[in-house]
Each structure stands twice: as C-alpha cells, then as structure tokens.
Amino acid sequence: MGQYRISELNLEILSNSKTLLTNLKPFETSFDYKPNLTLSITDDILLQYMEEYEGYTADVIECVYLSTEFSRALFDFNGFSMESTAVEYEGSAVLFSAPFEDYQVYEKISTDKVFSVDYPAIRLISSVFYAYGTPFGLNGDKVVDKKFPLKSIVFVDSERFDSLKVLDTKDMVSMFIRAVTKSIKSDRTKHTLFMLEKLMHKVKFYGVSDLSDLDFILERVTED
C-alpha cells in the first residue's frame, strides 16, 4: 500500500491500476502516523462493477471507484470534488465545468494552463477555498501536484448561455449540484449545500456558451 500526500491530506492507497499508479507518482511521500484516508477496492466490488458496466476495463473501473471514494471522503475535510478542468491564471485557479455530453469543450483549454482534469479537489482552509491537482481521472499527462486559491467557477453550456455572464443563485445552484452529484451520498446533501453557501461568499460563478476565446474569459472571470 503506497503513501501519498493529496490535497494536503495523507493517504494510503492500494491499487492495481497502471493508470492510477502512474498518476500517483507526483504525490508519493512517506509518513509514520495514521493516514487521513485509506483507499482500496475489493475483488468483489471490482467484479460487480465490471458486470454492471460492461465494456469498461478493470483499470478504468478502479480509477473511477477510488476517485469517487476520495471525493466523498473530502466532505469530512471541508472539501469536495467537482467534475471539471482546473486552470491556473495569474496565481489563481479557475474551474471550467461542462455537461458530460459536452466534454469535448475541454479540448479548447491549452495544456500549459491546466493543472487538473476530471476531478480537481476543492478545500476550505483558513477561510480560503483552494483548488488542488489530484491523481484521479484518466488524463495522466495533466496530473500535477499543485494548488491555487480558487477565484471563479465557469459553467460551460451552449444550450443555456449565449455569452459570458455572471450567474444568479438559481442557475448557479442547479449547475453546481450537477457538477458534484457523482460525489454526493444521499445523506450528505445538506452538507453539500452548506459548503455551497460558503463558496458563494468567496468565489465568483459564471456561465458561458463556449471556450473559443479562453484568454478573454480568463481575464474577465479573475477581475476583482
């Protein structure tokens, strides 16, 4: 079982997934005390998921399962994961989140700005929300161990938005829940909304139709 430092938490992870083990390398560490989290998947659960999701490899299933378990556990540490791509811009983080069926919009984000794909982690530490690169997801070439203060969250949806706009509470809540729903257990819904309320006072929320002018969007959504 390997030891890792992820999102300022100490984890022990047992994995046979070549993809995940490769992604975990930048996060390797060692410690002599009890970890904050221990993640693993049993053979029974792996076989159950392989039967349920026919066509998916054991490698992919293990990545997705352990990432989900990590995301759910983050709620105990003032955090959550959001299905999105995290971009660094002038020392701050901006998250771009699109509906699953529009996942190709992320291809317009230049590689040099990205520090986490699929499941960046967000944690509230000393009154500041930080976004962290994590090893979870299938895009190993974009896995880095970095963190930045979270400035804005941008929801990309060509059916709901015509141009860049600041979101009101109604739009923002529904789209936030959509982006984190895979990480929420039914008994944690109230806590999720509690985290969202705190987030609303610290982070800006935007909607945009596409990312064709990424530099303009980044400049606008990071303005004070």
mmCIF file with all atom_site columns, C-alpha atoms in Angstrom:
data_model
loop_
_atom_site.group_PDB
_atom_site.id
_atom_site.type_symbol
_atom_site.label_atom_id
_atom_site.label_alt_id
_atom_site.label_comp_id
_atom_site.label_asym_id
_atom_site.label_entity_id
_atom_site.label_seq_id
_atom_site.pdbx_PDB_ins_code
_atom_site.Cartn_x
_atom_site.Cartn_y
_atom_site.Cartn_z
_atom_site.occupancy
_atom_site.B_iso_or_equiv
_atom_site.pdbx_formal_charge
_atom_site.auth_seq_id
_atom_site.auth_comp_id
_atom_site.auth_asym_id
_atom_site.auth_atom_id
_atom_site.pdbx_PDB_model_num
ATOM 1   C CA . MET A 1 1   ? 0.000   0.000  0.000   1.00 0.00 ? 1   MET A CA 1
ATOM 2   C CA . GLY A 1 2   ? 1.537   3.284  -1.113  1.00 0.00 ? 2   GLY A CA 1
ATOM 3   C CA . GLN A 1 3   ? 1.632   6.539  0.830   1.00 0.00 ? 3   GLN A CA 1
ATOM 4   C CA . TYR A 1 4   ? 0.653   9.819  -0.800  1.00 0.00 ? 4   TYR A CA 1
ATOM 5   C CA . ARG A 1 5   ? 0.070   13.483 0.020   1.00 0.00 ? 5   ARG A CA 1
ATOM 6   C CA . ILE A 1 6   ? -3.015  14.699 -1.885  1.00 0.00 ? 6   ILE A CA 1
ATOM 7   C CA . SER A 1 7   ? -4.886  17.954 -1.274  1.00 0.00 ? 7   SER A CA 1
ATOM 8   C CA . GLU A 1 8   ? -2.921  18.429 1.958   1.00 0.00 ? 8   GLU A CA 1
ATOM 9   C CA . LEU A 1 9   ? -4.150  15.071 3.250   1.00 0.00 ? 9   LEU A CA 1
ATOM 10  C CA . ASN A 1 10  ? -2.137  11.904 3.938   1.00 0.00 ? 10  ASN A CA 1
ATOM 11  C CA . LEU A 1 11  ? -3.499  8.883  2.078   1.00 0.00 ? 11  LEU A CA 1
ATOM 12  C CA . GLU A 1 12  ? -2.667  5.200  1.911   1.00 0.00 ? 12  GLU A CA 1
ATOM 13  C CA . ILE A 1 13  ? -3.848  3.745  -1.399  1.00 0.00 ? 13  ILE A CA 1
ATOM 14  C CA . LEU A 1 14  ? -3.835  0.121  -2.532  1.00 0.00 ? 14  LEU A CA 1
ATOM 15  C CA . SER A 1 15  ? -4.224  -0.049 -6.299  1.00 0.00 ? 15  SER A CA 1
ATOM 16  C CA . ASN A 1 16  ? -3.523  -2.425 -9.181  1.00 0.00 ? 16  ASN A CA 1
ATOM 17  C CA . SER A 1 17  ? -4.489  0.160  -11.802 1.00 0.00 ? 17  SER A CA 1
ATOM 18  C CA . LYS A 1 18  ? -1.492  1.033  -14.011 1.00 0.00 ? 18  LYS A CA 1
ATOM 19  C CA . THR A 1 19  ? -3.127  4.346  -14.913 1.00 0.00 ? 19  THR A CA 1
ATOM 20  C CA . LEU A 1 20  ? -3.693  5.377  -11.304 1.00 0.00 ? 20  LEU A CA 1
ATOM 21  C CA . LEU A 1 21  ? -0.278  4.176  -10.124 1.00 0.00 ? 21  LEU A CA 1
ATOM 22  C CA . THR A 1 22  ? 1.333   6.304  -12.842 1.00 0.00 ? 22  THR A CA 1
ATOM 23  C CA . ASN A 1 23  ? -0.802  9.308  -11.908 1.00 0.00 ? 23  ASN A CA 1
ATOM 24  C CA . LEU A 1 24  ? 0.086   8.881  -8.233  1.00 0.00 ? 24  LEU A CA 1
ATOM 25  C CA . LYS A 1 25  ? 3.855   9.209  -8.702  1.00 0.00 ? 25  LYS A CA 1
ATOM 26  C CA . PRO A 1 26  ? 3.988   13.034 -8.265  1.00 0.00 ? 26  PRO A CA 1
ATOM 27  C CA . PHE A 1 27  ? 2.134   12.614 -4.943  1.00 0.00 ? 27  PHE A CA 1
ATOM 28  C CA . GLU A 1 28  ? 4.330   9.934  -3.359  1.00 0.00 ? 28  GLU A CA 1
ATOM 29  C CA . THR A 1 29  ? 5.511   10.582 0.198   1.00 0.00 ? 29  THR A CA 1
ATOM 30  C CA . SER A 1 30  ? 6.164   8.708  3.430   1.00 0.00 ? 30  SER A CA 1
ATOM 31  C CA . PHE A 1 31  ? 4.824   9.098  6.945   1.00 0.00 ? 31  PHE A CA 1
ATOM 32  C CA . ASP A 1 32  ? 4.872   7.114  10.197  1.00 0.00 ? 32  ASP A CA 1
ATOM 33  C CA . TYR A 1 33  ? 1.470   8.068  11.519  1.00 0.00 ? 33  TYR A CA 1
ATOM 34  C CA . LYS A 1 34  ? -2.137  7.156  10.815  1.00 0.00 ? 34  LYS A CA 1
ATOM 35  C CA . PRO A 1 35  ? -3.286  8.402  7.403   1.00 0.00 ? 35  PRO A CA 1
ATOM 36  C CA . ASN A 1 36  ? -6.256  10.724 6.999   1.00 0.00 ? 36  ASN A CA 1
ATOM 37  C CA . LEU A 1 37  ? -7.728  8.337  4.427   1.00 0.00 ? 37  LEU A CA 1
ATOM 38  C CA . THR A 1 38  ? -7.211  4.779  3.212   1.00 0.00 ? 38  THR A CA 1
ATOM 39  C CA . LEU A 1 39  ? -8.489  3.852  -0.243  1.00 0.00 ? 39  LEU A CA 1
ATOM 40  C CA . SER A 1 40  ? -8.785  0.432  -1.864  1.00 0.00 ? 40  SER A CA 1
ATOM 41  C CA . ILE A 1 41  ? -11.211 -1.680 -3.875  1.00 0.00 ? 41  ILE A CA 1
ATOM 42  C CA . THR A 1 42  ? -12.073 -5.305 -3.116  1.00 0.00 ? 42  THR A CA 1
ATOM 43  C CA . ASP A 1 43  ? -12.167 -8.009 -5.779  1.00 0.00 ? 43  ASP A CA 1
ATOM 44  C CA . ASP A 1 44  ? -15.895 -8.465 -5.163  1.00 0.00 ? 44  ASP A CA 1
ATOM 45  C CA . ILE A 1 45  ? -16.649 -4.789 -5.798  1.00 0.00 ? 45  ILE A CA 1
ATOM 46  C CA . LEU A 1 46  ? -14.415 -4.759 -8.888  1.00 0.00 ? 46  LEU A CA 1
ATOM 47  C CA . LEU A 1 47  ? -16.206 -7.773 -10.371 1.00 0.00 ? 47  LEU A CA 1
ATOM 48  C CA . GLN A 1 48  ? -19.602 -6.288 -9.513  1.00 0.00 ? 48  GLN A CA 1
ATOM 49  C CA . TYR A 1 49  ? -18.791 -3.046 -11.331 1.00 0.00 ? 49  TYR A CA 1
ATOM 50  C CA . MET A 1 50  ? -17.314 -4.862 -14.322 1.00 0.00 ? 50  MET A CA 1
ATOM 51  C CA . GLU A 1 51  ? -20.562 -6.788 -14.706 1.00 0.00 ? 51  GLU A CA 1
ATOM 52  C CA . GLU A 1 52  ? -22.631 -3.646 -14.253 1.00 0.00 ? 52  GLU A CA 1
ATOM 53  C CA . TYR A 1 53  ? -20.557 -1.511 -16.637 1.00 0.00 ? 53  TYR A CA 1
ATOM 54  C CA . GLU A 1 54  ? -19.864 -3.972 -19.422 1.00 0.00 ? 54  GLU A CA 1
ATOM 55  C CA . GLY A 1 55  ? -17.082 -2.866 -21.746 1.00 0.00 ? 55  GLY A CA 1
ATOM 56  C CA . TYR A 1 56  ? -15.103 -0.952 -19.117 1.00 0.00 ? 56  TYR A CA 1
ATOM 57  C CA . THR A 1 57  ? -11.687 -2.315 -18.179 1.00 0.00 ? 57  THR A CA 1
ATOM 58  C CA . ALA A 1 58  ? -10.662 -3.121 -14.621 1.00 0.00 ? 58  ALA A CA 1
ATOM 59  C CA . ASP A 1 59  ? -8.133  -0.272 -14.875 1.00 0.00 ? 59  ASP A CA 1
ATOM 60  C CA . VAL A 1 60  ? -10.819 2.328  -15.666 1.00 0.00 ? 60  VAL A CA 1
ATOM 61  C CA . ILE A 1 61  ? -13.266 0.992  -13.088 1.00 0.00 ? 61  ILE A CA 1
ATOM 62  C CA . GLU A 1 62  ? -10.661 1.103  -10.334 1.00 0.00 ? 62  GLU A CA 1
ATOM 63  C CA . CYS A 1 63  ? -9.719  4.691  -11.217 1.00 0.00 ? 63  CYS A CA 1
ATOM 64  C CA . VAL A 1 64  ? -13.337 5.834  -11.186 1.00 0.00 ? 64  VAL A CA 1
ATOM 65  C CA . TYR A 1 65  ? -14.221 3.933  -7.998  1.00 0.00 ? 65  TYR A CA 1
ATOM 66  C CA . LEU A 1 66  ? -11.255 5.231  -5.977  1.00 0.00 ? 66  LEU A CA 1
ATOM 67  C CA . SER A 1 67  ? -11.754 8.777  -7.254  1.00 0.00 ? 67  SER A CA 1
ATOM 68  C CA . THR A 1 68  ? -15.393 8.634  -6.153  1.00 0.00 ? 68  THR A CA 1
ATOM 69  C CA . GLU A 1 69  ? -14.432 7.327  -2.721  1.00 0.00 ? 69  GLU A CA 1
ATOM 70  C CA . PHE A 1 70  ? -11.866 10.111 -2.362  1.00 0.00 ? 70  PHE A CA 1
ATOM 71  C CA . SER A 1 71  ? -14.403 12.733 -3.438  1.00 0.00 ? 71  SER A CA 1
ATOM 72  C CA . ARG A 1 72  ? -16.957 11.517 -0.917  1.00 0.00 ? 72  ARG A CA 1
ATOM 73  C CA . ALA A 1 73  ? -14.390 11.430 1.873   1.00 0.00 ? 73  ALA A CA 1
ATOM 74  C CA . LEU A 1 74  ? -13.370 15.040 1.166   1.00 0.00 ? 74  LEU A CA 1
ATOM 75  C CA . PHE A 1 75  ? -16.634 16.266 2.701   1.00 0.00 ? 75  PHE A CA 1
ATOM 76  C CA . ASP A 1 76  ? -15.188 15.309 6.102   1.00 0.00 ? 76  ASP A CA 1
ATOM 77  C CA . PHE A 1 77  ? -12.301 17.700 5.476   1.00 0.00 ? 77  PHE A CA 1
ATOM 78  C CA . ASN A 1 78  ? -14.224 20.823 4.382   1.00 0.00 ? 78  ASN A CA 1
ATOM 79  C CA . GLY A 1 79  ? -13.889 19.855 0.759   1.00 0.00 ? 79  GLY A CA 1
ATOM 80  C CA . PHE A 1 80  ? -15.417 18.318 -2.330  1.00 0.00 ? 80  PHE A CA 1
ATOM 81  C CA . SER A 1 81  ? -14.502 17.334 -5.883  1.00 0.00 ? 81  SER A CA 1
ATOM 82  C CA . MET A 1 82  ? -16.084 18.843 -8.956  1.00 0.00 ? 82  MET A CA 1
ATOM 83  C CA . GLU A 1 83  ? -16.287 17.318 -12.408 1.00 0.00 ? 83  GLU A CA 1
ATOM 84  C CA . SER A 1 84  ? -14.269 19.983 -14.214 1.00 0.00 ? 84  SER A CA 1
ATOM 85  C CA . THR A 1 85  ? -10.911 21.104 -15.542 1.00 0.00 ? 85  THR A CA 1
ATOM 86  C CA . ALA A 1 86  ? -8.785  23.348 -13.328 1.00 0.00 ? 86  ALA A CA 1
ATOM 87  C CA . VAL A 1 87  ? -6.770  26.159 -14.910 1.00 0.00 ? 87  VAL A CA 1
ATOM 88  C CA . GLU A 1 88  ? -4.173  28.391 -13.292 1.00 0.00 ? 88  GLU A CA 1
ATOM 89  C CA . TYR A 1 89  ? -4.287  32.065 -14.275 1.00 0.00 ? 89  TYR A CA 1
ATOM 90  C CA . GLU A 1 90  ? -2.051  34.679 -12.656 1.00 0.00 ? 90  GLU A CA 1
ATOM 91  C CA . GLY A 1 91  ? -1.709  32.709 -9.438  1.00 0.00 ? 91  GLY A CA 1
ATOM 92  C CA . SER A 1 92  ? -5.398  31.805 -9.041  1.00 0.00 ? 92  SER A CA 1
ATOM 93  C CA . ALA A 1 93  ? -7.497  28.816 -10.052 1.00 0.00 ? 93  ALA A CA 1
ATOM 94  C CA . VAL A 1 94  ? -10.489 28.847 -12.395 1.00 0.00 ? 94  VAL A CA 1
ATOM 95  C CA . LEU A 1 95  ? -12.651 25.737 -12.798 1.00 0.00 ? 95  LEU A CA 1
ATOM 96  C CA . PHE A 1 96  ? -14.436 25.019 -16.072 1.00 0.00 ? 96  PHE A CA 1
ATOM 97  C CA . SER A 1 97  ? -17.337 22.575 -15.819 1.00 0.00 ? 97  SER A CA 1
ATOM 98  C CA . ALA A 1 98  ? -19.438 21.317 -18.730 1.00 0.00 ? 98  ALA A CA 1
ATOM 99  C CA . PRO A 1 99  ? -22.250 18.756 -19.051 1.00 0.00 ? 99  PRO A CA 1
ATOM 100 C CA . PHE A 1 100 ? -20.919 15.245 -19.606 1.00 0.00 ? 100 PHE A CA 1
ATOM 101 C CA . GLU A 1 101 ? -22.189 15.141 -23.188 1.00 0.00 ? 101 GLU A CA 1
ATOM 102 C CA . ASP A 1 102 ? -20.212 18.327 -23.981 1.00 0.00 ? 102 ASP A CA 1
ATOM 103 C CA . TYR A 1 103 ? -16.948 17.023 -22.592 1.00 0.00 ? 103 TYR A CA 1
ATOM 104 C CA . GLN A 1 104 ? -15.102 17.909 -25.809 1.00 0.00 ? 104 GLN A CA 1
ATOM 105 C CA . VAL A 1 105 ? -15.216 21.602 -24.806 1.00 0.00 ? 105 VAL A CA 1
ATOM 106 C CA . TYR A 1 106 ? -12.232 20.943 -22.540 1.00 0.00 ? 106 TYR A CA 1
ATOM 107 C CA . GLU A 1 107 ? -10.080 20.304 -25.604 1.00 0.00 ? 107 GLU A CA 1
ATOM 108 C CA . LYS A 1 108 ? -10.028 24.076 -26.188 1.00 0.00 ? 108 LYS A CA 1
ATOM 109 C CA . ILE A 1 109 ? -8.173  24.671 -22.938 1.00 0.00 ? 109 ILE A CA 1
ATOM 110 C CA . SER A 1 110 ? -4.456  24.942 -23.643 1.00 0.00 ? 110 SER A CA 1
ATOM 111 C CA . THR A 1 111 ? -2.361  22.309 -21.895 1.00 0.00 ? 111 THR A CA 1
ATOM 112 C CA . ASP A 1 112 ? 0.092   24.733 -20.270 1.00 0.00 ? 112 ASP A CA 1
ATOM 113 C CA . LYS A 1 113 ? -2.687  26.361 -18.216 1.00 0.00 ? 113 LYS A CA 1
ATOM 114 C CA . VAL A 1 114 ? -4.265  23.124 -16.926 1.00 0.00 ? 114 VAL A CA 1
ATOM 115 C CA . PHE A 1 115 ? -3.246  21.632 -13.586 1.00 0.00 ? 115 PHE A CA 1
ATOM 116 C CA . SER A 1 116 ? -6.052  19.114 -13.026 1.00 0.00 ? 116 SER A CA 1
ATOM 117 C CA . VAL A 1 117 ? -8.511  17.280 -15.267 1.00 0.00 ? 117 VAL A CA 1
ATOM 118 C CA . ASP A 1 118 ? -11.703 15.384 -14.339 1.00 0.00 ? 118 ASP A CA 1
ATOM 119 C CA . TYR A 1 119 ? -11.635 15.600 -10.543 1.00 0.00 ? 119 TYR A CA 1
ATOM 120 C CA . PRO A 1 120 ? -9.817  18.607 -9.069  1.00 0.00 ? 120 PRO A CA 1
ATOM 121 C CA . ALA A 1 121 ? -10.319 18.857 -5.329  1.00 0.00 ? 121 ALA A CA 1
ATOM 122 C CA . ILE A 1 122 ? -11.543 21.976 -3.528  1.00 0.00 ? 122 ILE A CA 1
ATOM 123 C CA . ARG A 1 123 ? -10.949 22.538 0.180   1.00 0.00 ? 123 ARG A CA 1
ATOM 124 C CA . LEU A 1 124 ? -11.733 25.388 2.560   1.00 0.00 ? 124 LEU A CA 1
ATOM 125 C CA . ILE A 1 125 ? -8.638  26.124 4.653   1.00 0.00 ? 125 ILE A CA 1
ATOM 126 C CA . SER A 1 126 ? -8.328  29.168 6.930   1.00 0.00 ? 126 SER A CA 1
ATOM 127 C CA . SER A 1 127 ? -11.274 30.913 5.211   1.00 0.00 ? 127 SER A CA 1
ATOM 128 C CA . VAL A 1 128 ? -9.820  30.391 1.711   1.00 0.00 ? 128 VAL A CA 1
ATOM 129 C CA . PHE A 1 129 ? -11.042 27.905 -0.895  1.00 0.00 ? 129 PHE A CA 1
ATOM 130 C CA . TYR A 1 130 ? -8.156  26.198 -2.687  1.00 0.00 ? 130 TYR A CA 1
ATOM 131 C CA . ALA A 1 131 ? -8.236  24.067 -5.832  1.00 0.00 ? 131 ALA A CA 1
ATOM 132 C CA . TYR A 1 132 ? -5.830  21.130 -5.954  1.00 0.00 ? 132 TYR A CA 1
ATOM 133 C CA . GLY A 1 133 ? -4.463  18.945 -8.689  1.00 0.00 ? 133 GLY A CA 1
ATOM 134 C CA . THR A 1 134 ? -5.304  15.300 -7.973  1.00 0.00 ? 134 THR A CA 1
ATOM 135 C CA . PRO A 1 135 ? -4.200  11.956 -9.459  1.00 0.00 ? 135 PRO A CA 1
ATOM 136 C CA . PHE A 1 136 ? -7.789  10.872 -10.070 1.00 0.00 ? 136 PHE A CA 1
ATOM 137 C CA . GLY A 1 137 ? -9.069  10.728 -13.620 1.00 0.00 ? 137 GLY A CA 1
ATOM 138 C CA . LEU A 1 138 ? -7.770  9.237  -16.841 1.00 0.00 ? 138 LEU A CA 1
ATOM 139 C CA . ASN A 1 139 ? -5.658  12.134 -18.172 1.00 0.00 ? 139 ASN A CA 1
ATOM 140 C CA . GLY A 1 140 ? -2.309  11.261 -16.679 1.00 0.00 ? 140 GLY A CA 1
ATOM 141 C CA . ASP A 1 141 ? -0.372  13.717 -18.846 1.00 0.00 ? 141 ASP A CA 1
ATOM 142 C CA . LYS A 1 142 ? -2.049  16.601 -16.998 1.00 0.00 ? 142 LYS A CA 1
ATOM 143 C CA . VAL A 1 143 ? -1.556  15.356 -13.437 1.00 0.00 ? 143 VAL A CA 1
ATOM 144 C CA . VAL A 1 144 ? 0.441   17.755 -11.269 1.00 0.00 ? 144 VAL A CA 1
ATOM 145 C CA . ASP A 1 145 ? 0.689   18.315 -7.523  1.00 0.00 ? 145 ASP A CA 1
ATOM 146 C CA . LYS A 1 146 ? -0.273  21.996 -7.353  1.00 0.00 ? 146 LYS A CA 1
ATOM 147 C CA . LYS A 1 147 ? -2.756  24.182 -5.512  1.00 0.00 ? 147 LYS A CA 1
ATOM 148 C CA . PHE A 1 148 ? -4.070  27.694 -6.101  1.00 0.00 ? 148 PHE A CA 1
ATOM 149 C CA . PRO A 1 149 ? -6.686  29.912 -4.400  1.00 0.00 ? 149 PRO A CA 1
ATOM 150 C CA . LEU A 1 150 ? -9.979  29.348 -6.195  1.00 0.00 ? 150 LEU A CA 1
ATOM 151 C CA . LYS A 1 151 ? -11.116 32.555 -7.901  1.00 0.00 ? 151 LYS A CA 1
ATOM 152 C CA . SER A 1 152 ? -14.022 31.521 -10.152 1.00 0.00 ? 152 SER A CA 1
ATOM 153 C CA . ILE A 1 153 ? -16.115 28.626 -11.404 1.00 0.00 ? 153 ILE A CA 1
ATOM 154 C CA . VAL A 1 154 ? -17.280 28.824 -15.016 1.00 0.00 ? 154 VAL A CA 1
ATOM 155 C CA . PHE A 1 155 ? -20.083 26.570 -16.254 1.00 0.00 ? 155 PHE A CA 1
ATOM 156 C CA . VAL A 1 156 ? -19.889 25.922 -19.995 1.00 0.00 ? 156 VAL A CA 1
ATOM 157 C CA . ASP A 1 157 ? -23.231 25.175 -21.618 1.00 0.00 ? 157 ASP A CA 1
ATOM 158 C CA . SER A 1 158 ? -24.088 26.158 -25.192 1.00 0.00 ? 158 SER A CA 1
ATOM 159 C CA . GLU A 1 159 ? -27.793 25.492 -24.636 1.00 0.00 ? 159 GLU A CA 1
ATOM 160 C CA . ARG A 1 160 ? -28.158 27.754 -21.590 1.00 0.00 ? 160 ARG A CA 1
ATOM 161 C CA . PHE A 1 161 ? -25.866 30.691 -22.321 1.00 0.00 ? 161 PHE A CA 1
ATOM 162 C CA . ASP A 1 162 ? -25.277 32.995 -25.273 1.00 0.00 ? 162 ASP A CA 1
ATOM 163 C CA . SER A 1 163 ? -22.237 34.790 -23.901 1.00 0.00 ? 163 SER A CA 1
ATOM 164 C CA . LEU A 1 164 ? -20.239 35.179 -20.710 1.00 0.00 ? 164 LEU A CA 1
ATOM 165 C CA . LYS A 1 165 ? -22.490 36.175 -17.790 1.00 0.00 ? 165 LYS A CA 1
ATOM 166 C CA . VAL A 1 166 ? -22.483 36.280 -14.026 1.00 0.00 ? 166 VAL A CA 1
ATOM 167 C CA . LEU A 1 167 ? -24.824 33.598 -12.705 1.00 0.00 ? 167 LEU A CA 1
ATOM 168 C CA . ASP A 1 168 ? -27.697 34.246 -10.349 1.00 0.00 ? 168 ASP A CA 1
ATOM 169 C CA . THR A 1 169 ? -28.380 31.860 -7.480  1.00 0.00 ? 169 THR A CA 1
ATOM 170 C CA . LYS A 1 170 ? -30.976 29.792 -9.344  1.00 0.00 ? 170 LYS A CA 1
ATOM 171 C CA . ASP A 1 171 ? -28.680 28.941 -12.255 1.00 0.00 ? 171 ASP A CA 1
ATOM 172 C CA . MET A 1 172 ? -25.622 28.574 -10.084 1.00 0.00 ? 172 MET A CA 1
ATOM 173 C CA . VAL A 1 173 ? -27.099 26.115 -7.576  1.00 0.00 ? 173 VAL A CA 1
ATOM 174 C CA . SER A 1 174 ? -28.516 23.744 -10.172 1.00 0.00 ? 174 SER A CA 1
ATOM 175 C CA . MET A 1 175 ? -25.302 23.684 -12.187 1.00 0.00 ? 175 MET A CA 1
ATOM 176 C CA . PHE A 1 176 ? -23.130 23.250 -9.103  1.00 0.00 ? 176 PHE A CA 1
ATOM 177 C CA . ILE A 1 177 ? -25.180 20.256 -7.968  1.00 0.00 ? 177 ILE A CA 1
ATOM 178 C CA . ARG A 1 178 ? -24.901 18.770 -11.459 1.00 0.00 ? 178 ARG A CA 1
ATOM 179 C CA . ALA A 1 179 ? -21.122 19.057 -11.326 1.00 0.00 ? 179 ALA A CA 1
ATOM 180 C CA . VAL A 1 180 ? -20.688 17.440 -7.903  1.00 0.00 ? 180 VAL A CA 1
ATOM 181 C CA . THR A 1 181 ? -23.582 14.973 -7.913  1.00 0.00 ? 181 THR A CA 1
ATOM 182 C CA . LYS A 1 182 ? -21.398 11.898 -8.560  1.00 0.00 ? 182 LYS A CA 1
ATOM 183 C CA . SER A 1 183 ? -19.509 12.632 -5.357  1.00 0.00 ? 183 SER A CA 1
ATOM 184 C CA . ILE A 1 184 ? -22.517 13.078 -3.069  1.00 0.00 ? 184 ILE A CA 1
ATOM 185 C CA . LYS A 1 185 ? -24.094 10.392 -0.953  1.00 0.00 ? 185 LYS A CA 1
ATOM 186 C CA . SER A 1 186 ? -27.760 10.957 -0.181  1.00 0.00 ? 186 SER A CA 1
ATOM 187 C CA . ASP A 1 187 ? -27.004 11.595 3.493   1.00 0.00 ? 187 ASP A CA 1
ATOM 188 C CA . ARG A 1 188 ? -24.545 14.376 2.613   1.00 0.00 ? 188 ARG A CA 1
ATOM 189 C CA . THR A 1 189 ? -26.850 16.610 0.565   1.00 0.00 ? 189 THR A CA 1
ATOM 190 C CA . LYS A 1 190 ? -27.363 19.075 3.414   1.00 0.00 ? 190 LYS A CA 1
ATOM 191 C CA . HIS A 1 191 ? -23.617 19.313 3.975   1.00 0.00 ? 191 HIS A CA 1
ATOM 192 C CA . THR A 1 192 ? -23.083 19.899 0.244   1.00 0.00 ? 192 THR A CA 1
ATOM 193 C CA . LEU A 1 193 ? -25.483 22.849 0.292   1.00 0.00 ? 193 LEU A CA 1
ATOM 194 C CA . PHE A 1 194 ? -23.736 24.148 3.409   1.00 0.00 ? 194 PHE A CA 1
ATOM 195 C CA . MET A 1 195 ? -20.417 24.080 1.531   1.00 0.00 ? 195 MET A CA 1
ATOM 196 C CA . LEU A 1 196 ? -22.045 25.790 -1.450  1.00 0.00 ? 196 LEU A CA 1
ATOM 197 C CA . GLU A 1 197 ? -23.335 28.593 0.756   1.00 0.00 ? 197 GLU A CA 1
ATOM 198 C CA . LYS A 1 198 ? -19.799 29.249 1.987   1.00 0.00 ? 198 LYS A CA 1
ATOM 199 C CA . LEU A 1 199 ? -18.480 29.030 -1.565  1.00 0.00 ? 199 LEU A CA 1
ATOM 200 C CA . MET A 1 200 ? -20.977 31.641 -2.788  1.00 0.00 ? 200 MET A CA 1
ATOM 201 C CA . HIS A 1 201 ? -19.404 34.237 -0.480  1.00 0.00 ? 201 HIS A CA 1
ATOM 202 C CA . LYS A 1 202 ? -15.838 33.514 -1.583  1.00 0.00 ? 202 LYS A CA 1
ATOM 203 C CA . VAL A 1 203 ? -15.931 32.544 -5.271  1.00 0.00 ? 203 VAL A CA 1
ATOM 204 C CA . LYS A 1 204 ? -17.450 34.048 -8.428  1.00 0.00 ? 204 LYS A CA 1
ATOM 205 C CA . PHE A 1 205 ? -19.740 31.962 -10.658 1.00 0.00 ? 205 PHE A CA 1
ATOM 206 C CA . TYR A 1 206 ? -20.128 32.452 -14.403 1.00 0.00 ? 206 TYR A CA 1
ATOM 207 C CA . GLY A 1 207 ? -21.849 30.839 -17.362 1.00 0.00 ? 207 GLY A CA 1
ATOM 208 C CA . VAL A 1 208 ? -20.520 30.810 -20.918 1.00 0.00 ? 208 VAL A CA 1
ATOM 209 C CA . SER A 1 209 ? -21.573 29.197 -24.186 1.00 0.00 ? 209 SER A CA 1
ATOM 210 C CA . ASP A 1 210 ? -18.111 28.024 -25.296 1.00 0.00 ? 210 ASP A CA 1
ATOM 211 C CA . LEU A 1 211 ? -14.385 28.480 -24.730 1.00 0.00 ? 211 LEU A CA 1
ATOM 212 C CA . SER A 1 212 ? -13.412 29.804 -28.142 1.00 0.00 ? 212 SER A CA 1
ATOM 213 C CA . ASP A 1 213 ? -11.843 32.935 -26.579 1.00 0.00 ? 213 ASP A CA 1
ATOM 214 C CA . LEU A 1 214 ? -10.272 31.425 -23.487 1.00 0.00 ? 214 LEU A CA 1
ATOM 215 C CA . ASP A 1 215 ? -7.840  34.266 -22.749 1.00 0.00 ? 215 ASP A CA 1
ATOM 216 C CA . PHE A 1 216 ? -10.664 36.825 -22.737 1.00 0.00 ? 216 PHE A CA 1
ATOM 217 C CA . ILE A 1 217 ? -12.752 34.612 -20.438 1.00 0.00 ? 217 ILE A CA 1
ATOM 218 C CA . LEU A 1 218 ? -9.887  34.063 -18.002 1.00 0.00 ? 218 LEU A CA 1
ATOM 219 C CA . GLU A 1 219 ? -9.192  37.786 -17.836 1.00 0.00 ? 219 GLU A CA 1
ATOM 220 C CA . ARG A 1 220 ? -12.833 38.632 -17.168 1.00 0.00 ? 220 ARG A CA 1
ATOM 221 C CA . VAL A 1 221 ? -13.556 35.951 -14.564 1.00 0.00 ? 221 VAL A CA 1
ATOM 222 C CA . THR A 1 222 ? -10.480 36.813 -12.488 1.00 0.00 ? 222 THR A CA 1
ATOM 223 C CA . GLU A 1 223 ? -11.140 40.550 -12.270 1.00 0.00 ? 223 GLU A CA 1
ATOM 224 C CA . ASP A 1 224 ? -11.529 41.901 -8.728  1.00 0.00 ? 224 ASP A CA 1
#
